[in-house]
Amino acid sequence: MLRPPRTRHGFPRRISFIGDDMHKCLTIAEVLTHILEHIPASGDLASIATVCHAFSECALEILWRETCLGKLVVHTIPASLLNISEVRKRGVWATTVECIVRPPRPEDMGRLLHYASFVRSLEIRDIYPVGSYRDTAQLDSSICGVLTSLQRTQRAFPRLRSLTSTRLPDWIHEHMNIFLAPSVRKLKLGIFASSVHTWLSLLAQIQHSCPHLEDLQMGDWPGSQELLRRTYEFIPSFKHMRRLEYTQTVPDTTIFHLLAELDALENLSFKLSLCGRYRRLIGPTLENHNAGWFRSLKTLNVYSPKLSYIESLLSMVTFAPLEQLRFSYPARGSDEKPLDKYLAFPSLRAFNLTIGRLDLAGPLFAHMSLPRLEELSIEYNERTDLLGELVSAISTACSRTSLKRLRLQHVRGDSSEDLSIPIGSVLRPLFPFRRIERMRLSSRRPFKMSNKIVEEFALSWPDLKDIDLGMYSSRLASTVTFKGLVSLASHCPNLELISLPMNVTSVPTIKALGYKDARRNHNVKELDFRRSPIPAKRVKKIKSLLLQIFPALQRIHSSERRILELAGR
């Protein structure tokens, strides 16, 4: 196989094909880049980069745009410099260590510097995969030592925008100046050494080297109250911060007041670790707050085992242009108290709540105003008997002209099959919400409903696209028949997915259903009968009837295996 000629530094000598035969659009970098991005194999991009000078830079930018430090080192540093030795092998698993065996000459590092100049997104790992997914490798500190020496004359990653490091080896903190550059906009740091010197030194490096940082994601912040206060000194310098994600052990509200002063902050993800539940709340109260009020915050993601700790943050963001709120509150103890402050979120569009006890969800919504909410999703564990009170509180907090999507999922607990849920009376407060498009409820108890209830659903929500009333119980309390399906098909022309527990032991004719001359629903493509028993001798009749009601039907699901015969025409 012929190989392209190479220069004395080892680079491929590219052949130029630019001439009268090449279309002029291929000489425009933006057009060429858009074309090359549709090439799936990295090997094909490498070939394009080596055979044509006009394509080389665009192809290399795509090829090396995102990479791992280990792969970059192995593919660019000469093999004579690298010592790759196996340190552990057990069965089919093997780990190797790669280190520099002698001081490199300038020409030895030319390839690394050349390809590193194209890197926009870099990932650093203590162990990374090599070849087979069973083989792994580690980088020795000598490699970063060489990169540090190169920094004196030339920056290794001049165009780096995103840096990700999951598990950092202890020695890499001494070499972070290689990667922390003014061009970096996104920084994600996982597990790292927690000594006072290392932590504060890292923050100082970020503050000095990345003045335009916009996205910062870090692991656990220090558990020491003294060290946490010293950490807070760095926050006001992050004037360009648009997204921040962090975990905290000490329940200190000081951080909220500092973050409220960052005018550019749009996305905040905060988690209070479980051990913080047993520590006393410290920091200023909301009444003592004289700072800003999250002027630009649009997305808030909160996980807290203590509602009292997060209450001040929720009160502060009511003044922000908040559009999305995700709140995880896994409280299960009897000592937890419901929210006692009234919260209004005038711009909120999507709200996702995960809560341990349903008896705390109802009072939470009773103290909320959500006039523009379009999507609401709630996951809960206990007290299914209070589902009706929750829906009633939701109907009071939300606007009838805005709410479109509702999802209530029972995750675990209250799995007794002896008690059924009267789904009609539970959802009745939502009947005036005419714009509902998606209604999804799941429970570990059976739903009690009838054709009349399903018809009320269809008449109340004419814009319905997706109705999913699923249950994990094997006991069937539903008396919905094909007549209920016809009601949905007739009154909800936009319906695409139906998932209902049904009684299909009797299969009427299309004429008996009164649907013979009615307009067919061509949007429904999926049906799910959940745990409804399907008589084997009725399968063909069911298939024929359903295709008359829903001509575009493609898939039918059920826990009964024999219903799979309906999936094909």
Coordinates of C-alpha atoms in Angstrom, one line a residue:
M1 CA 0.0 0.0 0.0
L2 CA 1.4 3.4 -1.0
R3 CA 1.9 5.9 1.8
P4 CA 2.0 9.7 1.4
P5 CA 5.6 11.1 1.6
R6 CA 6.7 12.6 4.9
T7 CA 8.7 15.5 6.1
R8 CA 11.8 15.2 8.2
H9 CA 9.7 15.9 11.3
G10 CA 7.5 12.9 10.6
F11 CA 4.4 14.8 9.2
P12 CA 2.7 13.6 6.1
R13 CA 3.7 15.6 3.0
R14 CA 0.3 16.7 1.7
I15 CA -0.5 16.7 -2.0
S16 CA -2.4 19.7 -3.3
F17 CA -5.4 18.9 -5.6
I18 CA -6.5 22.5 -6.0
G19 CA -7.0 23.4 -9.6
D20 CA -9.5 24.1 -12.3
D21 CA -11.3 20.8 -11.6
M22 CA -12.1 21.6 -7.9
H23 CA -15.3 23.4 -7.2
K24 CA -14.7 26.8 -5.6
C25 CA -17.2 26.0 -2.8
L26 CA -14.7 23.5 -1.5
T27 CA -12.2 26.2 -0.9
I28 CA -14.5 27.9 1.7
A29 CA -13.6 26.6 5.1
E30 CA -17.1 26.7 6.6
V31 CA -18.6 24.8 3.7
L32 CA -15.9 22.2 3.7
T33 CA -16.1 21.7 7.5
H34 CA -19.9 21.1 7.2
I35 CA -19.3 18.4 4.6
L36 CA -16.5 16.7 6.5
E37 CA -18.6 16.6 9.7
H38 CA -20.8 14.0 8.0
I39 CA -18.0 11.6 7.6
P40 CA -18.5 9.0 10.4
A41 CA -15.1 7.2 10.6
S42 CA -12.1 8.9 12.1
G43 CA -9.9 6.9 9.8
D44 CA -11.5 8.4 6.7
L45 CA -10.9 11.9 8.1
A46 CA -7.2 11.0 8.7
S47 CA -6.9 9.9 5.1
I48 CA -8.5 13.1 3.8
A49 CA -6.1 15.2 6.0
T50 CA -3.0 13.4 4.5
V51 CA -3.9 13.4 0.8
C52 CA -5.0 17.0 0.2
H53 CA -3.5 20.2 1.5
A54 CA -6.8 22.1 1.0
F55 CA -8.7 19.7 3.2
S56 CA -6.0 19.1 5.8
E57 CA -6.8 21.8 8.4
C58 CA -10.6 21.3 8.3
A59 CA -10.3 17.5 8.6
L60 CA -7.8 17.8 11.5
E61 CA -10.0 20.2 13.4
I62 CA -12.8 17.8 13.3
L63 CA -10.6 14.7 14.0
W64 CA -9.0 16.3 17.1
R65 CA -11.8 18.5 18.3
E66 CA -12.7 16.2 21.2
T67 CA -10.1 13.8 22.6
C68 CA -8.6 12.2 25.7
L69 CA -5.2 13.1 26.9
G70 CA -4.0 9.5 26.9
K71 CA -5.0 8.9 23.3
L72 CA -3.3 12.2 22.2
V73 CA 0.0 11.2 24.0
V74 CA 0.1 7.6 22.5
H75 CA -0.7 8.8 18.9
T76 CA 1.7 11.7 18.8
I77 CA 4.8 11.0 21.0
P78 CA 7.4 8.8 19.3
A79 CA 7.4 5.2 20.5
S80 CA 11.1 5.5 21.3
L81 CA 10.2 8.0 24.0
L82 CA 7.4 6.0 25.6
N83 CA 7.9 3.0 27.9
I84 CA 4.6 1.0 28.1
S85 CA 4.8 -1.6 30.7
E86 CA 2.2 -3.9 32.1
V87 CA 1.6 -3.6 35.8
R88 CA -1.4 -5.9 36.4
K89 CA -3.1 -8.7 34.6
R90 CA -5.9 -10.8 36.0
G91 CA -7.8 -13.0 33.6
V92 CA -8.7 -10.9 30.5
W93 CA -8.1 -7.5 32.3
A94 CA -4.8 -5.7 31.8
T95 CA -3.5 -2.3 32.9
T96 CA -0.4 -0.6 31.5
V97 CA 1.6 2.5 32.6
E98 CA 3.0 4.9 30.0
C99 CA 5.9 7.1 30.9
I100 CA 8.7 9.1 29.2
V101 CA 12.1 7.3 29.4
R102 CA 14.4 10.2 28.3
P103 CA 14.3 13.9 27.8
P104 CA 12.7 14.7 24.5
R105 CA 14.2 16.8 21.8
P106 CA 12.1 19.7 20.3
E107 CA 11.4 17.7 17.1
D108 CA 10.1 14.8 19.2
M109 CA 7.2 16.9 20.5
G110 CA 6.4 18.6 17.2
R111 CA 3.6 16.2 16.3
L112 CA 2.0 16.5 19.8
L113 CA 2.0 20.3 19.7
H114 CA 0.7 20.3 16.1
Y115 CA -2.3 18.1 16.8
A116 CA -2.9 19.6 20.3
S117 CA -3.5 23.0 18.7
F118 CA -6.7 21.6 17.2
V119 CA -8.1 20.3 20.4
R120 CA -11.2 22.1 21.7
S121 CA -12.5 19.6 24.2
L122 CA -10.1 17.5 26.3
E123 CA -10.8 14.8 28.9
I124 CA -8.2 13.8 31.5
R125 CA -8.6 10.4 33.2
D126 CA -6.4 8.5 35.6
I127 CA -7.3 5.3 33.6
Y128 CA -8.5 5.3 30.0
P129 CA -9.5 2.4 27.7
V130 CA -7.0 1.1 25.1
G131 CA -7.9 -1.1 22.1
S132 CA -10.2 -3.7 23.6
Y133 CA -12.6 -2.4 26.2
R134 CA -11.0 -4.8 28.7
D135 CA -7.6 -3.1 28.4
T136 CA -6.8 0.1 30.3
A137 CA -3.8 2.4 30.6
Q138 CA -2.5 5.0 33.0
L139 CA -0.3 8.1 32.4
D140 CA 2.8 8.6 34.4
S141 CA 3.6 12.0 35.9
S142 CA 6.7 12.3 33.6
I143 CA 4.4 13.0 30.6
C144 CA 2.8 16.0 32.3
G145 CA 6.3 17.0 33.4
V146 CA 7.3 17.2 29.7
L147 CA 4.2 19.2 28.8
T148 CA 5.0 21.6 31.7
S149 CA 8.5 22.3 30.3
L150 CA 6.9 23.0 26.9
Q151 CA 4.7 25.6 28.4
R152 CA 7.7 27.9 28.9
T153 CA 7.9 28.5 25.1
Q154 CA 4.6 27.5 23.7
R155 CA 1.1 26.8 25.1
A156 CA 0.2 23.1 24.5
F157 CA -3.6 23.7 24.0
P158 CA -4.0 27.2 22.7
R159 CA -7.6 26.7 21.5
L160 CA -8.9 24.6 24.4
R161 CA -12.5 25.5 25.3
S162 CA -13.7 22.6 27.5
L163 CA -11.8 20.5 30.0
T164 CA -13.2 17.5 31.8
S165 CA -11.5 15.4 34.4
T166 CA -13.4 12.7 36.3
R167 CA -10.8 11.0 38.6
L168 CA -7.6 13.0 38.9
P169 CA -4.3 11.4 39.9
D170 CA -2.7 13.2 42.9
W171 CA 0.3 14.4 40.9
I172 CA -1.7 16.2 38.2
H173 CA -2.6 19.2 40.4
E174 CA 1.0 20.4 40.0
H175 CA 0.5 20.5 36.3
M176 CA -2.9 22.1 35.9
N177 CA -1.4 25.2 34.4
I178 CA -1.0 23.1 31.2
F179 CA -4.7 22.9 30.7
L180 CA -6.1 26.0 32.4
A181 CA -5.9 28.7 29.7
P182 CA -7.7 32.0 29.0
S183 CA -9.6 30.2 26.2
V184 CA -11.3 27.7 28.5
R185 CA -15.0 28.3 28.9
K186 CA -16.1 25.0 30.4
L187 CA -14.5 23.2 33.3
K188 CA -15.7 19.9 34.9
L189 CA -13.7 18.5 37.8
G190 CA -14.6 15.3 39.5
I191 CA -12.8 13.6 42.4
F192 CA -9.6 15.3 43.5
A193 CA -7.4 15.7 46.5
S194 CA -9.1 17.5 49.4
S195 CA -6.2 19.1 51.2
V196 CA -6.5 22.8 52.0
H197 CA -3.4 23.7 50.0
T198 CA -4.5 21.7 46.9
W199 CA -8.1 23.0 47.0
L200 CA -7.3 26.7 47.4
S201 CA -4.4 26.5 44.9
L202 CA -6.7 25.0 42.3
L203 CA -9.3 27.7 42.8
A204 CA -6.6 30.4 42.6
Q205 CA -5.4 28.9 39.3
I206 CA -8.9 28.8 37.9
Q207 CA -9.5 32.4 39.0
H208 CA -6.2 33.6 37.4
S209 CA -6.0 31.5 34.3
C210 CA -9.6 31.3 33.2
P211 CA -11.0 34.8 33.6
H212 CA -13.8 34.1 31.1
L213 CA -15.0 30.8 32.5
E214 CA -18.7 30.3 31.8
D215 CA -19.4 26.7 32.9
L216 CA -18.0 25.2 36.1
Q217 CA -18.9 21.7 37.4
M218 CA -17.2 20.5 40.6
G219 CA -17.5 17.6 43.0
D220 CA -17.9 17.9 46.8
W221 CA -16.9 21.3 48.1
P222 CA -14.9 21.2 51.4
G223 CA -16.7 19.9 54.5
S224 CA -14.7 22.2 56.8
Q225 CA -16.6 25.4 57.6
E226 CA -13.3 27.4 57.8
L227 CA -12.2 26.1 54.4
L228 CA -15.7 26.8 52.9
R229 CA -15.5 30.4 54.0
R230 CA -12.1 30.8 52.2
T231 CA -13.7 29.2 49.1
Y232 CA -16.4 31.8 49.1
E233 CA -13.8 34.5 48.5
F234 CA -13.3 33.3 44.9
I235 CA -17.0 33.4 43.9
P236 CA -17.4 37.1 43.2
S237 CA -14.6 36.9 40.6
F238 CA -16.6 34.6 38.4
K239 CA -18.4 37.5 36.6
H240 CA -18.8 35.5 33.3
M241 CA -20.2 32.4 35.0
R242 CA -23.4 31.2 33.2
R243 CA -23.6 27.6 34.6
L244 CA -22.5 26.3 38.0
E245 CA -22.9 22.8 39.4
Y246 CA -21.5 21.7 42.8
T247 CA -22.2 19.5 45.9
Q248 CA -22.0 20.9 49.4
T249 CA -21.8 19.1 52.8
V250 CA -22.1 22.1 55.1
P251 CA -25.7 23.6 55.1
D252 CA -24.5 27.2 54.7
T253 CA -26.8 29.7 53.0
T254 CA -23.9 32.2 52.4
I255 CA -23.3 30.7 49.0
F256 CA -26.8 31.6 47.8
H257 CA -26.3 35.3 48.6
L258 CA -22.9 35.3 46.8
L259 CA -24.3 33.5 43.7
A260 CA -27.2 36.0 43.5
E261 CA -24.7 38.7 42.7
L262 CA -23.4 36.9 39.5
D263 CA -25.3 38.8 36.8
A264 CA -24.5 36.2 34.1
L265 CA -25.6 33.1 36.0
E266 CA -28.4 31.3 34.0
N267 CA -28.1 27.6 35.2
L268 CA -27.5 26.5 38.8
S269 CA -27.3 22.9 40.0
F270 CA -26.9 22.4 43.7
K271 CA -26.8 19.3 45.8
L272 CA -26.7 19.0 49.6
S273 CA -25.2 15.7 50.6
L274 CA -27.1 13.4 52.9
C275 CA -24.6 13.9 55.7
G276 CA -25.5 17.6 55.6
R277 CA -29.0 16.7 56.9
Y278 CA -27.6 16.1 60.4
R279 CA -25.7 19.5 60.6
R280 CA -27.0 22.8 61.9
L281 CA -28.1 25.4 59.3
I282 CA -25.7 28.3 59.2
G283 CA -25.4 31.5 57.2
P284 CA -27.5 34.7 56.8
T285 CA -31.3 34.5 56.8
L286 CA -33.4 35.8 53.9
E287 CA -34.5 38.8 56.0
N288 CA -30.8 39.9 56.2
H289 CA -30.3 39.7 52.4
N290 CA -29.5 43.0 50.8
A291 CA -27.8 41.7 47.6
G292 CA -29.0 40.8 44.1
W293 CA -31.8 38.4 43.3
F294 CA -30.5 36.1 40.5
R295 CA -31.1 38.5 37.7
S296 CA -30.5 36.0 34.9
L297 CA -31.3 32.6 36.4
K298 CA -33.4 30.4 34.0
T299 CA -32.7 26.8 35.1
L300 CA -32.4 25.6 38.7
N301 CA -31.7 22.0 39.7
V302 CA -31.8 21.3 43.5
Y303 CA -31.3 18.2 45.6
S304 CA -31.7 18.6 49.3
P305 CA -32.7 16.3 52.2
K306 CA -33.7 19.4 54.3
L307 CA -36.5 21.6 53.1
S308 CA -35.6 24.3 55.7
Y309 CA -32.2 24.7 54.1
I310 CA -33.4 25.2 50.5
E311 CA -36.4 27.4 51.5
S312 CA -34.3 30.6 51.4
L313 CA -33.0 29.7 47.9
L314 CA -36.5 29.1 46.6
S315 CA -37.6 32.4 48.0
M316 CA -34.7 34.2 46.3
V317 CA -35.3 32.8 42.8
T318 CA -38.9 33.9 42.7
F319 CA -37.5 37.2 41.4
A320 CA -35.5 35.5 38.7
P321 CA -36.7 34.8 35.1
L322 CA -36.8 31.1 36.0
E323 CA -38.2 28.8 33.3
Q324 CA -37.1 25.3 34.5
L325 CA -37.1 24.0 38.1
R326 CA -36.0 20.5 39.1
F327 CA -36.4 19.8 42.8
S328 CA -35.4 16.5 44.5
Y329 CA -36.5 16.2 48.1
P330 CA -36.3 12.6 49.4
A331 CA -37.7 13.4 52.9
R332 CA -39.3 10.4 54.6
G333 CA -39.0 11.3 58.3
S334 CA -41.9 12.5 60.4
D335 CA -39.9 15.5 61.6
E336 CA -40.0 17.3 58.3
K337 CA -42.3 20.3 58.1
P338 CA -44.0 21.5 54.9
L339 CA -43.2 24.8 53.3
D340 CA -44.7 27.8 55.2
K341 CA -43.9 30.5 52.8
Y342 CA -45.9 31.5 49.7
L343 CA -43.8 31.2 46.5
A344 CA -44.8 32.7 43.1
F345 CA -42.9 31.7 40.0
P346 CA -44.5 33.9 37.3
S347 CA -42.2 32.7 34.4
L348 CA -41.8 29.0 35.3
R349 CA -42.6 26.7 32.3
A350 CA -41.4 23.3 33.5
F351 CA -41.3 21.8 37.1
N352 CA -39.9 18.4 37.9
L353 CA -40.4 17.3 41.6
T354 CA -39.0 14.1 43.2
I355 CA -40.4 13.7 46.7
G356 CA -40.3 11.0 49.3
R357 CA -43.7 11.5 50.9
L358 CA -46.8 12.6 49.1
D359 CA -48.2 14.3 52.2
L360 CA -45.6 17.0 51.7
A361 CA -46.3 17.6 48.0
G362 CA -49.8 18.8 48.5
P363 CA -48.9 21.6 51.0
L364 CA -46.0 22.5 48.8
F365 CA -48.2 23.3 45.8
A366 CA -50.8 24.9 48.1
H367 CA -48.1 27.6 48.8
M368 CA -47.2 28.1 45.1
S369 CA -48.4 30.1 42.2
L370 CA -47.5 28.8 38.7
P371 CA -49.4 30.9 36.2
R372 CA -47.4 30.0 33.1
L373 CA -46.5 26.4 33.9
E374 CA -46.8 24.1 30.9
E375 CA -45.1 20.9 32.1
L376 CA -45.3 19.3 35.5
S377 CA -43.7 16.0 36.5
I378 CA -43.9 14.5 40.0
E379 CA -42.3 11.3 41.3
Y380 CA -43.3 10.1 44.8
N381 CA -43.0 7.0 47.1
E382 CA -45.6 6.9 49.8
R383 CA -49.2 7.9 50.7
T384 CA -51.0 7.2 47.4
D385 CA -54.2 7.8 49.3
L386 CA -53.4 11.6 49.1
L387 CA -53.1 11.7 45.3
G388 CA -56.5 13.4 45.0
E389 CA -55.4 16.2 47.4
L390 CA -52.2 16.7 45.4
V391 CA -54.2 17.0 42.1
S392 CA -56.5 19.5 43.8
A393 CA -53.6 21.6 44.9
I394 CA -52.1 21.5 41.4
S395 CA -55.3 22.7 39.9
T396 CA -55.2 25.7 42.2
A397 CA -51.5 26.6 41.7
C398 CA -51.5 26.2 37.9
S399 CA -53.4 28.1 35.1
R400 CA -56.1 26.4 33.1
T401 CA -54.8 28.0 29.9
S402 CA -51.1 27.0 30.3
L403 CA -50.8 23.5 31.7
K404 CA -50.3 21.0 28.9
R405 CA -48.3 18.1 30.2
L406 CA -48.7 16.3 33.5
R407 CA -46.9 13.2 34.8
L408 CA -47.4 11.6 38.2
Q409 CA -45.3 8.5 38.9
H410 CA -45.6 6.3 41.9
V411 CA -42.0 4.9 42.3
R412 CA -42.2 2.6 45.3
G413 CA -44.2 2.0 48.5
D414 CA -48.0 1.6 49.0
S415 CA -47.9 -1.5 46.8
S416 CA -51.0 -3.2 48.3
E417 CA -53.4 -4.4 45.6
D418 CA -56.3 -4.5 47.9
L419 CA -57.0 -0.8 47.5
S420 CA -57.8 0.7 44.0
I421 CA -57.5 4.3 43.0
P422 CA -60.8 6.0 41.8
I423 CA -59.0 7.8 38.9
G424 CA -62.1 9.7 37.8
S425 CA -62.5 11.6 41.1
V426 CA -58.8 12.1 41.4
L427 CA -58.4 13.8 38.0
R428 CA -61.8 15.6 38.1
P429 CA -60.2 19.0 39.3
L430 CA -58.2 18.9 36.0
F431 CA -61.2 18.6 33.7
P432 CA -61.4 22.4 33.1
F433 CA -57.8 22.4 31.9
R434 CA -58.7 22.2 28.2
R435 CA -55.2 22.5 26.8
I436 CA -53.8 19.3 28.3
E437 CA -51.9 17.3 25.7
R438 CA -50.2 14.7 27.8
M439 CA -51.6 12.9 30.8
R440 CA -49.4 10.2 32.3
L441 CA -50.1 8.5 35.7
S442 CA -48.5 5.3 37.0
S443 CA -49.2 3.5 40.3
R444 CA -48.5 0.3 42.1
R445 CA -52.2 0.1 42.8
P446 CA -55.0 -0.7 40.3
F447 CA -56.9 2.2 38.7
K448 CA -60.7 2.1 39.1
M449 CA -62.3 3.5 36.0
S450 CA -65.0 2.9 33.4
N451 CA -66.0 3.9 29.9
K452 CA -67.9 6.9 31.3
I453 CA -64.7 8.2 33.0
V454 CA -62.7 7.7 29.8
E455 CA -65.4 9.6 27.8
E456 CA -65.1 12.5 30.4
F457 CA -61.3 12.5 29.7
A458 CA -61.9 12.7 26.0
L459 CA -64.5 15.5 26.2
S460 CA -62.4 17.5 28.7
W461 CA -59.1 17.3 26.9
P462 CA -59.7 17.6 23.1
D463 CA -56.0 18.4 22.4
L464 CA -54.9 15.2 24.0
K465 CA -51.9 13.5 22.2
D466 CA -50.7 11.0 24.8
I467 CA -52.7 9.3 27.6
D468 CA -50.9 6.8 29.8
L469 CA -52.6 5.4 32.8
G470 CA -50.3 2.6 33.9
M471 CA -50.3 0.3 36.9
Y472 CA -47.9 -2.3 38.3
S473 CA -50.7 -4.3 40.0
S474 CA -51.8 -7.6 38.5
R475 CA -55.4 -7.0 39.7
L476 CA -57.7 -5.4 37.1
A477 CA -60.1 -2.9 38.5
S478 CA -60.8 -1.2 35.1
T479 CA -64.1 -1.9 33.3
V480 CA -63.0 0.1 30.2
T481 CA -63.9 -1.6 27.0
F482 CA -63.5 -0.8 23.3
K483 CA -66.3 1.7 23.7
G484 CA -63.9 3.8 25.8
L485 CA -61.3 3.6 23.0
V486 CA -63.9 4.8 20.5
S487 CA -64.6 7.8 22.8
L488 CA -60.9 8.8 22.7
A489 CA -60.7 8.2 19.0
S490 CA -63.8 10.4 18.3
H491 CA -63.1 13.4 20.5
C492 CA -59.3 13.5 20.5
P493 CA -58.2 13.8 16.8
N494 CA -54.6 14.5 17.7
L495 CA -54.2 11.4 19.9
E496 CA -51.0 9.4 19.1
L497 CA -50.5 7.1 22.1
I498 CA -53.0 5.3 24.3
S499 CA -52.0 3.2 27.3
L500 CA -54.9 2.0 29.4
P501 CA -55.8 -1.1 31.5
M502 CA -58.8 -2.6 29.7
N503 CA -61.3 -5.4 29.7
V504 CA -61.1 -6.9 26.2
T505 CA -62.7 -10.3 26.9
S506 CA -65.6 -9.2 24.7
V507 CA -65.0 -8.0 21.1
P508 CA -67.9 -6.2 19.5
T509 CA -68.3 -5.2 15.8
I510 CA -67.5 -1.8 14.6
K511 CA -71.2 -1.3 13.9
A512 CA -72.2 -2.2 17.4
L513 CA -69.8 0.4 18.7
G514 CA -71.5 3.1 16.6
Y515 CA -68.2 4.0 14.9
K516 CA -68.9 2.6 11.4
D517 CA -69.4 5.9 9.6
A518 CA -67.3 8.0 11.9
R519 CA -64.0 9.6 10.9
R520 CA -61.1 7.3 11.6
N521 CA -58.1 8.3 13.8
H522 CA -55.0 8.1 11.7
N523 CA -52.6 9.4 14.4
V524 CA -52.6 6.6 16.9
K525 CA -49.6 4.3 16.3
E526 CA -49.2 2.7 19.7
L527 CA -51.6 0.9 22.1
D528 CA -50.7 -0.6 25.4
F529 CA -53.2 -2.7 27.4
R530 CA -50.9 -3.0 30.4
R531 CA -51.6 -6.1 32.5
S532 CA -55.1 -6.7 30.9
P533 CA -55.7 -10.4 30.2
I534 CA -56.0 -11.1 26.5
P535 CA -58.0 -14.3 25.6
A536 CA -56.1 -16.2 22.9
K537 CA -59.2 -16.9 20.9
R538 CA -60.0 -13.2 20.7
V539 CA -56.6 -12.1 19.3
K540 CA -57.6 -12.0 15.6
K541 CA -60.9 -10.2 16.3
I542 CA -59.1 -7.6 18.4
K543 CA -56.6 -7.0 15.7
S544 CA -59.3 -6.5 13.0
L545 CA -61.4 -4.2 15.2
L546 CA -58.4 -2.0 16.3
L547 CA -57.3 -1.5 12.7
Q548 CA -60.7 -0.3 11.8
I549 CA -60.6 2.3 14.5
F550 CA -56.9 3.2 14.1
P551 CA -55.8 2.5 10.5
A552 CA -52.2 3.7 11.2
L553 CA -51.7 1.4 14.2
Q554 CA -48.2 -0.1 14.2
R555 CA -47.5 -1.5 17.7
I556 CA -49.5 -3.1 20.4
H557 CA -48.0 -3.9 23.8
S558 CA -49.2 -6.0 26.7
S559 CA -47.8 -8.2 29.4
E560 CA -49.5 -11.1 27.7
R561 CA -47.0 -12.6 25.2
R562 CA -49.6 -13.7 22.7
I563 CA -50.6 -10.1 22.0
L564 CA -47.3 -9.7 20.2
E565 CA -49.0 -11.4 17.3
L566 CA -50.8 -8.1 16.7
A567 CA -47.6 -6.2 16.1
G568 CA -47.5 -7.3 12.4
R569 CA -50.1 -6.8 9.7

